[in-house]
CSV table of C-alpha atoms in Angstrom, one decimal:
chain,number,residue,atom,x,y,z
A,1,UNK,CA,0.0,0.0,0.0
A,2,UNK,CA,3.2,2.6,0.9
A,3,UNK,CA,4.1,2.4,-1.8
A,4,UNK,CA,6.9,5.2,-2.5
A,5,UNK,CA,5.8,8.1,-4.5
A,6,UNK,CA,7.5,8.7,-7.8
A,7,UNK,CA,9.5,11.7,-8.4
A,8,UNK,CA,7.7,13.7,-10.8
A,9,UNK,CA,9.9,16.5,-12.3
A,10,UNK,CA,9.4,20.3,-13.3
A,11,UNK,CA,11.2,20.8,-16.0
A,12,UNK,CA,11.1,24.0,-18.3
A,13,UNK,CA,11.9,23.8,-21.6
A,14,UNK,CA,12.8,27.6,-23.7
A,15,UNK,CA,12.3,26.6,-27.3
A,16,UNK,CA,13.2,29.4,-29.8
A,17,UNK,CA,10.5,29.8,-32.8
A,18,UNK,CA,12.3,28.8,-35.7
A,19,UNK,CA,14.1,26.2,-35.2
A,20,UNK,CA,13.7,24.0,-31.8
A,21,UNK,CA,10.5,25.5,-31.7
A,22,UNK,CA,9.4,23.5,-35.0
A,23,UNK,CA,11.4,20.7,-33.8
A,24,UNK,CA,9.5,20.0,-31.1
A,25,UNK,CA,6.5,19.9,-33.1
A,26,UNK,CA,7.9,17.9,-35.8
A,27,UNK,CA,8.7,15.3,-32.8
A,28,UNK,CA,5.0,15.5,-31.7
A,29,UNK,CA,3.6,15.0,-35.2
A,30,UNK,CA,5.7,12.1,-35.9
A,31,UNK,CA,4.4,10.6,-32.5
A,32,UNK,CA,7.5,10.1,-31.2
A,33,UNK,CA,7.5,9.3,-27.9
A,34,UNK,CA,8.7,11.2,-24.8
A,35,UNK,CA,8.4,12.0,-21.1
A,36,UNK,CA,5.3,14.2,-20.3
A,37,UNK,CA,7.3,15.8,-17.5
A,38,UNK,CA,8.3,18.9,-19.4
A,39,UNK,CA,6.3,22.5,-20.1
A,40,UNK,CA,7.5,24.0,-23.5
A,41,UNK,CA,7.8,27.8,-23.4
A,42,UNK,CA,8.3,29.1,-27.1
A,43,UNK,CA,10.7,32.4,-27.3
A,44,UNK,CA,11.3,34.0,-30.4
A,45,UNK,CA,14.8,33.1,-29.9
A,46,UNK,CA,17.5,31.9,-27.3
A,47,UNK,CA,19.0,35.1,-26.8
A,48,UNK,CA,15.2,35.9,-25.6
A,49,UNK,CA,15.6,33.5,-22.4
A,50,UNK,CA,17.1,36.2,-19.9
A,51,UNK,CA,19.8,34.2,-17.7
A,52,UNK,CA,17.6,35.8,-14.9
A,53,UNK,CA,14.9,34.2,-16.1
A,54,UNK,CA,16.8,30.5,-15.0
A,55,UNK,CA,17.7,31.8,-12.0
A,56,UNK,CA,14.0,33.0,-10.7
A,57,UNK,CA,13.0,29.6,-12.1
A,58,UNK,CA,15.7,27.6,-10.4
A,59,UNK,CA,15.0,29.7,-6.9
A,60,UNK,CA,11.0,28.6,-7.1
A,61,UNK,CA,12.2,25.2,-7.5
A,62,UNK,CA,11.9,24.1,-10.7
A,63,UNK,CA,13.7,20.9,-11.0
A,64,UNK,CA,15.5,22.0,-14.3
A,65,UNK,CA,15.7,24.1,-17.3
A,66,UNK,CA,16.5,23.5,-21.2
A,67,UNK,CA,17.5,26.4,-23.3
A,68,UNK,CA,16.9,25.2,-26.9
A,69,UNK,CA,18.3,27.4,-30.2
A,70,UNK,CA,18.9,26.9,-33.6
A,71,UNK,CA,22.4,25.5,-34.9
A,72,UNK,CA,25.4,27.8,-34.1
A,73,UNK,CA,25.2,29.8,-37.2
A,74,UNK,CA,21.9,29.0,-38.5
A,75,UNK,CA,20.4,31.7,-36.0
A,76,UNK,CA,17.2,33.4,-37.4
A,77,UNK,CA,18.7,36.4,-35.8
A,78,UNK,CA,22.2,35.6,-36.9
A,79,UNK,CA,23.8,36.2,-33.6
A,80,UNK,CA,21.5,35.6,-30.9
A,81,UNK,CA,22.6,32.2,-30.3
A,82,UNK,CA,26.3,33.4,-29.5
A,83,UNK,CA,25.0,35.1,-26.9
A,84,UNK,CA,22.6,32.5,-25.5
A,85,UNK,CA,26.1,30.0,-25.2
A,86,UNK,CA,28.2,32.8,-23.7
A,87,UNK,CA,25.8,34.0,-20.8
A,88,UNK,CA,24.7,30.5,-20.1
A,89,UNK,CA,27.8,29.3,-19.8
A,90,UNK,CA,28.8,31.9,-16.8
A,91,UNK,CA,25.1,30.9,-15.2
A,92,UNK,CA,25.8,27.2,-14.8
A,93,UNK,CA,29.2,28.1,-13.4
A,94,UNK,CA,27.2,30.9,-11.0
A,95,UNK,CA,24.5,27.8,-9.8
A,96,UNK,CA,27.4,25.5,-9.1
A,97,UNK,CA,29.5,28.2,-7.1
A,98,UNK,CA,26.1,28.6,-4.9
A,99,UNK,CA,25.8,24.5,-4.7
A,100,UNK,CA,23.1,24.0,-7.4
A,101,UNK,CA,23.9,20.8,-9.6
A,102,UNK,CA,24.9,22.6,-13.2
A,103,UNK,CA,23.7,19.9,-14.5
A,104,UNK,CA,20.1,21.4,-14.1
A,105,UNK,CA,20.9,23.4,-17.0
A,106,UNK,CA,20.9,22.6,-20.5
A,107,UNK,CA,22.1,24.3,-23.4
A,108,UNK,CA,21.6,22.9,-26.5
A,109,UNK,CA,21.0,23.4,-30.3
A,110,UNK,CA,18.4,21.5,-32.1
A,111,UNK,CA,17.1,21.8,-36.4
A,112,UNK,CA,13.7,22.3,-37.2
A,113,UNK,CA,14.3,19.0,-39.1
A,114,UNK,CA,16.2,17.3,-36.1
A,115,UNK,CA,12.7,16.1,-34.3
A,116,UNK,CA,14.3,12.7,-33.4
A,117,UNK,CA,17.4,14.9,-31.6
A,118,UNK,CA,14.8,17.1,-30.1
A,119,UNK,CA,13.1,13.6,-28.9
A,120,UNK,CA,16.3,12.3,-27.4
A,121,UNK,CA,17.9,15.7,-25.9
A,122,UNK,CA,14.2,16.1,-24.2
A,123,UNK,CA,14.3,12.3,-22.8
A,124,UNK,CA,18.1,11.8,-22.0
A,125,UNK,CA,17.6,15.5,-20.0
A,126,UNK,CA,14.4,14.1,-18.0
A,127,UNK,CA,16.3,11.2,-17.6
A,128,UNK,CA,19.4,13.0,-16.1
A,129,UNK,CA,16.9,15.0,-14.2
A,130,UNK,CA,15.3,12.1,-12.0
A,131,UNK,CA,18.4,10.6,-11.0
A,132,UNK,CA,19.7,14.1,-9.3
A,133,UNK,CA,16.3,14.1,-7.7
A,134,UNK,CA,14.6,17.3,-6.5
A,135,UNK,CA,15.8,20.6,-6.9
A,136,UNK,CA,18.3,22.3,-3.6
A,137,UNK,CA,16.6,24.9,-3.3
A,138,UNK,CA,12.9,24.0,-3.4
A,139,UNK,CA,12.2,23.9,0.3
A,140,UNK,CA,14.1,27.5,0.3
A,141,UNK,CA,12.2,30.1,-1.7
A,142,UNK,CA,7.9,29.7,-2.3
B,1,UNK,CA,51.9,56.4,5.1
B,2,UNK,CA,52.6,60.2,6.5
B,3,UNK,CA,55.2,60.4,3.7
B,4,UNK,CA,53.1,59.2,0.7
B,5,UNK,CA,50.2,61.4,2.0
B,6,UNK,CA,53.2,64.3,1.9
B,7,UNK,CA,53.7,63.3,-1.8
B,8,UNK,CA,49.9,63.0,-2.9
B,9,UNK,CA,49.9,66.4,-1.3
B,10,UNK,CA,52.4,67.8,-3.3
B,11,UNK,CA,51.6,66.3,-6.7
B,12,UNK,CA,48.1,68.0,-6.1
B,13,UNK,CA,49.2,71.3,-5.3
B,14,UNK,CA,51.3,71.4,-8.4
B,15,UNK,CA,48.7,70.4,-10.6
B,16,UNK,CA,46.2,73.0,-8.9
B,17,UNK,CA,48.8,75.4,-9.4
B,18,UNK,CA,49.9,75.0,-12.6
B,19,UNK,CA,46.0,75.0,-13.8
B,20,UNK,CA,46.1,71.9,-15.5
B,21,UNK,CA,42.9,70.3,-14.0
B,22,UNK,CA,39.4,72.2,-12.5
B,23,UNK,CA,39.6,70.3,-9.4
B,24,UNK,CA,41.3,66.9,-7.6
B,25,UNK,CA,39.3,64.5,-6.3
B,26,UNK,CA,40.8,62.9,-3.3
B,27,UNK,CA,39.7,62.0,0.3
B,28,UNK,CA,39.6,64.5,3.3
B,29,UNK,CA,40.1,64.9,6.5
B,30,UNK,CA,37.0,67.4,8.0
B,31,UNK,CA,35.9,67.9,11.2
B,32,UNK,CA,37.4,64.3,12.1
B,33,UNK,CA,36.0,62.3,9.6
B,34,UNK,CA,37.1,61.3,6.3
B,35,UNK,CA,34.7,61.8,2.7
B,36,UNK,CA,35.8,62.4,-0.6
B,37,UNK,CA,36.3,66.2,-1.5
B,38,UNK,CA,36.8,68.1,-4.9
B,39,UNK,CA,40.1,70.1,-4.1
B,40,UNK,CA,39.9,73.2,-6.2
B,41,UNK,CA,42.3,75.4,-4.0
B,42,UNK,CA,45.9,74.9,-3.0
B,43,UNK,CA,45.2,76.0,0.9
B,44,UNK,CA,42.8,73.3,1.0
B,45,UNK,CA,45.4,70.5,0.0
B,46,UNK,CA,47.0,70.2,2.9
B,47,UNK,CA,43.3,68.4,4.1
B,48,UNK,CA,44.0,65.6,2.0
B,49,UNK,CA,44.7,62.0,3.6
B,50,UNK,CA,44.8,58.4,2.1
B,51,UNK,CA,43.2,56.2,4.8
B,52,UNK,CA,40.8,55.0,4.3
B,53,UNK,CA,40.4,54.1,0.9
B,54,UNK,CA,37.3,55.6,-0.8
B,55,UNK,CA,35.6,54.5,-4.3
B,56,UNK,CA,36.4,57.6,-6.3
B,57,UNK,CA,35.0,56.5,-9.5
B,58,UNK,CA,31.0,57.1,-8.5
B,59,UNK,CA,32.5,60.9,-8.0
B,60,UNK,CA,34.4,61.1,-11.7
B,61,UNK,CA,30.3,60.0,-12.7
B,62,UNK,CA,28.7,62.5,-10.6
B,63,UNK,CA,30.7,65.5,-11.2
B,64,UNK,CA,30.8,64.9,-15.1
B,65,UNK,CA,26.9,64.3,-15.4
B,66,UNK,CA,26.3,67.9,-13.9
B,67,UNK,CA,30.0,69.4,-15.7
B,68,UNK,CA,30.8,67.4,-18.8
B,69,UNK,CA,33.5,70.3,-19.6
B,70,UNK,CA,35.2,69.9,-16.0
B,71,UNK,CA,38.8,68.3,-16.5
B,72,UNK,CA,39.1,66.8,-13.6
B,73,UNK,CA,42.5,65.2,-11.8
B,74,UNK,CA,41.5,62.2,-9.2
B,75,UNK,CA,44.0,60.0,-7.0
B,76,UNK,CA,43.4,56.5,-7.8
B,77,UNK,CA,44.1,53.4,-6.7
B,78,UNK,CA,44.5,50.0,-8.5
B,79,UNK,CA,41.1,49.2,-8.1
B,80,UNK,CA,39.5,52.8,-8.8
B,81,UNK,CA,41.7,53.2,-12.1
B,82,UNK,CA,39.7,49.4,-13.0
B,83,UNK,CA,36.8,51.2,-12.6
B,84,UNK,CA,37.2,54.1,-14.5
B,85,UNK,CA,38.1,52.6,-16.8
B,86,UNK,CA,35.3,50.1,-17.1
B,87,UNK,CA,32.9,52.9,-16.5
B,88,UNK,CA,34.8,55.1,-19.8
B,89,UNK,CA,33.8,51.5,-22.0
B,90,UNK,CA,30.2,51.5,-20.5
B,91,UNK,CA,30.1,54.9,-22.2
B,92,UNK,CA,29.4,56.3,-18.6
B,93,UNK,CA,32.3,58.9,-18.0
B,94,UNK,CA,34.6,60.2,-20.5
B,95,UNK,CA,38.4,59.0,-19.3
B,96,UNK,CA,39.5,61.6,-21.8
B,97,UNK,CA,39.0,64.6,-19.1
B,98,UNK,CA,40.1,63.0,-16.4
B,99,UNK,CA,44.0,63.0,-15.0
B,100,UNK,CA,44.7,60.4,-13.1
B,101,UNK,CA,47.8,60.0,-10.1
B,102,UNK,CA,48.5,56.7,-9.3
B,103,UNK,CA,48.8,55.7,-6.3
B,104,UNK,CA,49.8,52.1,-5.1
B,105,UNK,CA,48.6,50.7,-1.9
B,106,UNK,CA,51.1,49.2,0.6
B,107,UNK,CA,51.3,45.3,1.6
B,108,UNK,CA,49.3,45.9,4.6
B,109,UNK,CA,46.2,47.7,2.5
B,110,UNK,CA,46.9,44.9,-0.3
B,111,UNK,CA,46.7,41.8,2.2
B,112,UNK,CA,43.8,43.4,4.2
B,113,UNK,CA,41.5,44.0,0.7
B,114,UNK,CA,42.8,40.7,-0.8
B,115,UNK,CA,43.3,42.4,-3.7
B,116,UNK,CA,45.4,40.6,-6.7
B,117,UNK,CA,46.5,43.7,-8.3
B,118,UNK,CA,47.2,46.6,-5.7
B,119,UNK,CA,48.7,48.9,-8.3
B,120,UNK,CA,47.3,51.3,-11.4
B,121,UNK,CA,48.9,51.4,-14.8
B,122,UNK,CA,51.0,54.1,-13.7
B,123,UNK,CA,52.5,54.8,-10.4
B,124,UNK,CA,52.8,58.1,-9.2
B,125,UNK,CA,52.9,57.9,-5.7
B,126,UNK,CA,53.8,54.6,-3.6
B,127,UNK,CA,55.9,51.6,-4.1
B,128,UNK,CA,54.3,49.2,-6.6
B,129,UNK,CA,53.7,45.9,-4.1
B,130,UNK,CA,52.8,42.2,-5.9
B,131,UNK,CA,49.2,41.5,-4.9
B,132,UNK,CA,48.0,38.3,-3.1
B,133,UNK,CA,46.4,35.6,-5.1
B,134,UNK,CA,42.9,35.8,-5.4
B,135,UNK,CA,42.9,32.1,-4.0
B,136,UNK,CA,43.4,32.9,-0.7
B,137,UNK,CA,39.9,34.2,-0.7
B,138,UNK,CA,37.9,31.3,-2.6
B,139,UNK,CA,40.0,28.4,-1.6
B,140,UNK,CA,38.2,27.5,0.5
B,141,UNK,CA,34.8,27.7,-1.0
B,142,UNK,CA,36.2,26.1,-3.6
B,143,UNK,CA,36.9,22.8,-1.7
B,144,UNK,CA,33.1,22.8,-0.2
B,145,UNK,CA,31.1,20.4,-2.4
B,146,UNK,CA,27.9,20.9,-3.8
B,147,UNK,CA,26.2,20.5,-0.7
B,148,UNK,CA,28.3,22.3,1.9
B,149,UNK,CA,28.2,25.5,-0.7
B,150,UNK,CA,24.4,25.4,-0.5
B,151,UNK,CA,24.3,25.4,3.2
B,152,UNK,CA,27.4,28.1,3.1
B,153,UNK,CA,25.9,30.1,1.0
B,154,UNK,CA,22.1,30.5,2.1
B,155,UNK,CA,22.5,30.4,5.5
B,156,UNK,CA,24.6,33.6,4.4
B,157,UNK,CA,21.8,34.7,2.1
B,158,UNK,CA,18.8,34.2,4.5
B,159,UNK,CA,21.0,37.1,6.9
B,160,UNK,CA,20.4,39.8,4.1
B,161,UNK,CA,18.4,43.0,5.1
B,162,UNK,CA,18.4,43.9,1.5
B,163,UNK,CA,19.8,47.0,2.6
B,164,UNK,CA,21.0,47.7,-1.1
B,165,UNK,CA,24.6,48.7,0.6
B,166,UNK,CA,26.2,46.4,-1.6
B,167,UNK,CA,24.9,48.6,-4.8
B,168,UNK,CA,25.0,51.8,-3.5
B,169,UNK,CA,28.5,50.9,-2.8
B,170,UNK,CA,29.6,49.3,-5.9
B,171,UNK,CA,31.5,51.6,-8.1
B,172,UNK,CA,30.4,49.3,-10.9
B,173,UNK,CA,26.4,49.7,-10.3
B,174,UNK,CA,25.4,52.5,-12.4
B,175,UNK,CA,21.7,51.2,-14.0
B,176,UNK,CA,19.1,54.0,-13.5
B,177,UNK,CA,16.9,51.3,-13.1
B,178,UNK,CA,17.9,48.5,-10.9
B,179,UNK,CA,16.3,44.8,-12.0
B,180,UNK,CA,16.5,44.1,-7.8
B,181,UNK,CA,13.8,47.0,-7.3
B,182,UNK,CA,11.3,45.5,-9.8
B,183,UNK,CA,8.7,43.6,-8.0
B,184,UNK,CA,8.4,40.8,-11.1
B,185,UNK,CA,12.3,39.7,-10.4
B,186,UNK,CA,13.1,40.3,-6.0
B,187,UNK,CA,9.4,40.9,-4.5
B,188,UNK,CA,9.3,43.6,-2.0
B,189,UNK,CA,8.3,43.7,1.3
B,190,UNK,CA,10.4,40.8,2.4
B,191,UNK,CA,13.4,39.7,4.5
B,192,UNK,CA,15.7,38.2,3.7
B,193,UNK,CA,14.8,38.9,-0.1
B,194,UNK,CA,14.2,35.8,-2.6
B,195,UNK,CA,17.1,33.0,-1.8
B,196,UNK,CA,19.3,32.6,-3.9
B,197,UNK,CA,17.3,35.6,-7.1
B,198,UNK,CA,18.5,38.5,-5.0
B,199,UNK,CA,21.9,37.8,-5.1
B,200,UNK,CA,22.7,35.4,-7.7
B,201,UNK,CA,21.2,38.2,-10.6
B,202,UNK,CA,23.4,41.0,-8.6
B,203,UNK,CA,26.4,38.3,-8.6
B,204,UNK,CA,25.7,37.9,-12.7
B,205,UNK,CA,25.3,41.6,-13.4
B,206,UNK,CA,29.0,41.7,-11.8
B,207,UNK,CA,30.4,38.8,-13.8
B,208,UNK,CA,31.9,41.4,-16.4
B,209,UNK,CA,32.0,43.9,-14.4
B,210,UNK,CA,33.5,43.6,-11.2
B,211,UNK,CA,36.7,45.1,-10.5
B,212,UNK,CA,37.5,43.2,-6.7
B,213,UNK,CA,37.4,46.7,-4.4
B,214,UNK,CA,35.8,44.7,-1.7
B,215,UNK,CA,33.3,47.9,-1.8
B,216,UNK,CA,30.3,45.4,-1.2
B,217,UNK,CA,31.5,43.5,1.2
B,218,UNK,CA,33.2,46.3,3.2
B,219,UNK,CA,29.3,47.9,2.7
B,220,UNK,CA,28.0,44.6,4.0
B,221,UNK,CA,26.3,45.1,7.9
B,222,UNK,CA,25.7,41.6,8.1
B,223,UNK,CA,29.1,40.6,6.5
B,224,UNK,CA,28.0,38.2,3.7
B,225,UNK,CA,31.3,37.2,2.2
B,226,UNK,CA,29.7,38.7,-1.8
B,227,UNK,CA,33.3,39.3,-2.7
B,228,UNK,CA,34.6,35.6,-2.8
B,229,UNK,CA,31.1,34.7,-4.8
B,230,UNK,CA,32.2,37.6,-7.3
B,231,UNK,CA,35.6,36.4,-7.7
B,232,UNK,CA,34.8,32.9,-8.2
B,233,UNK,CA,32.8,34.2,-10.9
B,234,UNK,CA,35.7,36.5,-12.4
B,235,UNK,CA,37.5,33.7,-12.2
B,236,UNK,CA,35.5,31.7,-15.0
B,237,UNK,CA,34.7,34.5,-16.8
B,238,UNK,CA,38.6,34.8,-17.1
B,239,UNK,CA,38.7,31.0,-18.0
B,240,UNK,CA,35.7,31.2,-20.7
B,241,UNK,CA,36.6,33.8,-22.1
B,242,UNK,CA,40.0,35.4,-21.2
B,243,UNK,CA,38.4,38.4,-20.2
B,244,UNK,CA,39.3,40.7,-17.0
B,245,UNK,CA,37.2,43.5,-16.5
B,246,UNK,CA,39.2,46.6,-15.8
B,247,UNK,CA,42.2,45.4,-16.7
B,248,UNK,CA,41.1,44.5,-20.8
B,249,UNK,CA,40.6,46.8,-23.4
B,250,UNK,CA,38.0,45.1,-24.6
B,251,UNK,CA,34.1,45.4,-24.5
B,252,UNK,CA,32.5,42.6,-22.1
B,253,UNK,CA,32.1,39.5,-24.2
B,254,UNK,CA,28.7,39.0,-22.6
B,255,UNK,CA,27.7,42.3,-24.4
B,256,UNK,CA,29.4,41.6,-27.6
B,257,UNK,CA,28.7,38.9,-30.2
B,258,UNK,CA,30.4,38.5,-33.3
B,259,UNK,CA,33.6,40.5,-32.5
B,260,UNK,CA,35.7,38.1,-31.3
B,261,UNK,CA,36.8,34.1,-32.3
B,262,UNK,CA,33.7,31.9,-33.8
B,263,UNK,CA,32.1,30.7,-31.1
B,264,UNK,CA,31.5,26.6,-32.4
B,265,UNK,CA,28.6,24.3,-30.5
């Protein structure tokens, strides 16, 4: 009857609308399968996602948070992406100096024809997300 | 010290003198306290002391906002010439009209900030002294793990009064808006504010920007250690990127994007 509750994830997922965006839909209509324990939030692109934005979420205890773009190069905006990899990469390193797994962010770059990658980056990171179990802060901030 | 503060005194006086600047800024001794002061007159120099160290590169801001014209001379220190000079790329004061005097702190004032690089570009005044290595301050955070740096760090955190001491002190903070005001990102009316939003989006807006005065910590009444956490960051940002604010010509790479090497995934 106890039986042990599984842990059920919050994961936020920043997809940019040209290229991850339409990947994401490409993996839903080619039925692919994949973890339901993720929200999609569609940006108009990665350089949209404020790093403040990952660290409010992080602080309400959101379990953990991908930040998908198009291809380095491929941006819709030319640059944006460049700047999505540079200030993310100083975030992570900011979460881990505080004691926050770095892990719990995820930077990646996914096609608008690459649904399969979009279906494997989503899964490996739910995956990675359930063996670190809960987020470290969630019993600090509401 | 009484000898350096002799020399400031006199480099000052000539400059007064000879009319090449409008005014010096410099600390003073008044009615038993010590505050910055604009010295415009040579009677007045003989006011001027060293200790303790004040951030003079709020005042270069100030004074040029209301007298863009004003060629101003100011006594800097390794950390304040960072910041001017940080401030002059933000486009916020123009380094053009200002004349600065070096000044290099001694061992004692360079072991007591911590401080990696006690010395401007160009001493004037002083003996240039090696600084101490940043790691004497975030060694030992560095060796906590994950865990132990959670507990050090909000148990830190939770004694904030969110004073704001730490900005109003920061040479560096300059925004006429300030994200930790808005209600949407550090909600008002509590204490301590948001663990860990309050500090962790003040410790990013410093990753390119912070200079290592120990302002913030020094501004600190309940002594939260915000110095280490911004040179840990410095630290990567100098790893990442090879980029040392103050001490680079260049524009932050966080606020560039193209300009330097192809970034690759």
């Amino acid at each position: 009857m106890t039986k042990e509750k599984e842990f059920k994830p919050k994961i936020l997922v920043f997809c940019c609308n040209w290229c991850s965006y339409a990947a994401a839909d490409l993996a839903g209509v080619s039925r692919l399968q994949m973890p339901p324990d993720f929200r999609v939030v569609r940006v108009m692109c990665s350089a949209r996602v404020r790093p403040e934005y990952v660290i409010k979420a992080i602080a309400r205890g959101v379990d953990g948070v991908m930040i998908l773009g198009c291809h380095i190069g491929d941006c819709h905006y030319i640059s944006g992406n460049h700047r999505t990899k540079k200030r993310f990469a100083v975030i992570t390193k900011l979460l881990e100096h505080i004691g926050v797994n770095p892990k719990r962010v995820l930077v990646d770059w996914v096609s608008a024809a690459e649904g399969h990658r979009y279906q494997e980056l989503v899964t490996n990171f739910v995956k990675t997300i359930k063996e670190l179990g809960p987020n470290e802060l969630g019993g600090l901030s509401s | 010290m009484n000898s350096l503060e002799a020399e400031t005194r006199r480099v000052v006086s000539k400059l007064l003198e000879e009319k090449r600047v409008d005014g010096v800024i410099a600390p003073r001794r008044h009615q038993g306290c010590t505050g910055p002061h604009l010295f415009q007159r040579v009677e007045e120099v003989e006011k001027l002391v060293l200790t303790p160290k004040y951030p003079v590169a709020n005042l270069c801001l100030l004074i040029q906002t209301k007298h863009p014209e004003a060629k101003l001379g100011v006594v800097v220190r390794g950390c304040d010439e960072r910041a001017i000079r940080e401030l002059g790329k933000l486009g916020q004061i123009d380094v053009e009209k200002l004349v600065l005097i070096g000044l290099a702190c001694t061992e004692e004032e360079a072991v007591r900030c911590g401080c990696s690089q006690p010395y401007p570009s160009r001493v004037d005044i002083g003996v240039k002294v090696e600084g101490e290595k940043p790691d004497t301050k975030v060694a030992p955070i560095k060796e906590k793990n994950l865990l132990e740096r959670l507990k050090f760090w909000s148990e830190n955190f939770s004694k904030c009064i969110k004073c704001y001491g730490c900005r109003e002190a920061c040479p560096m903070c300059v925004c006429e808006e300030c994200m930790l005001e808005k209600w949407f990102w550090v909600k008002g009316g509590e204490i301590p504010p948001e663990i860990p939003t309050f500090h962790l989006i003040r410790a990013y807006h410093m990753a390119d920007k912070c200079t290592g005065c120990g302002e913030c910590e020094a501004a600190c009444p309940v002594g939260i250690p915000l110095t280490s956490l911004y040179l840990l960051i410095l630290e990567d940002v100098k790893k990442l990127f090879g980029y040392e604010p103050g001490r680079d010509e260049r524009i932050s790479p966080l606020l560039t994007t193209l300009e330097e090497a192809p970034i690759s995934e």
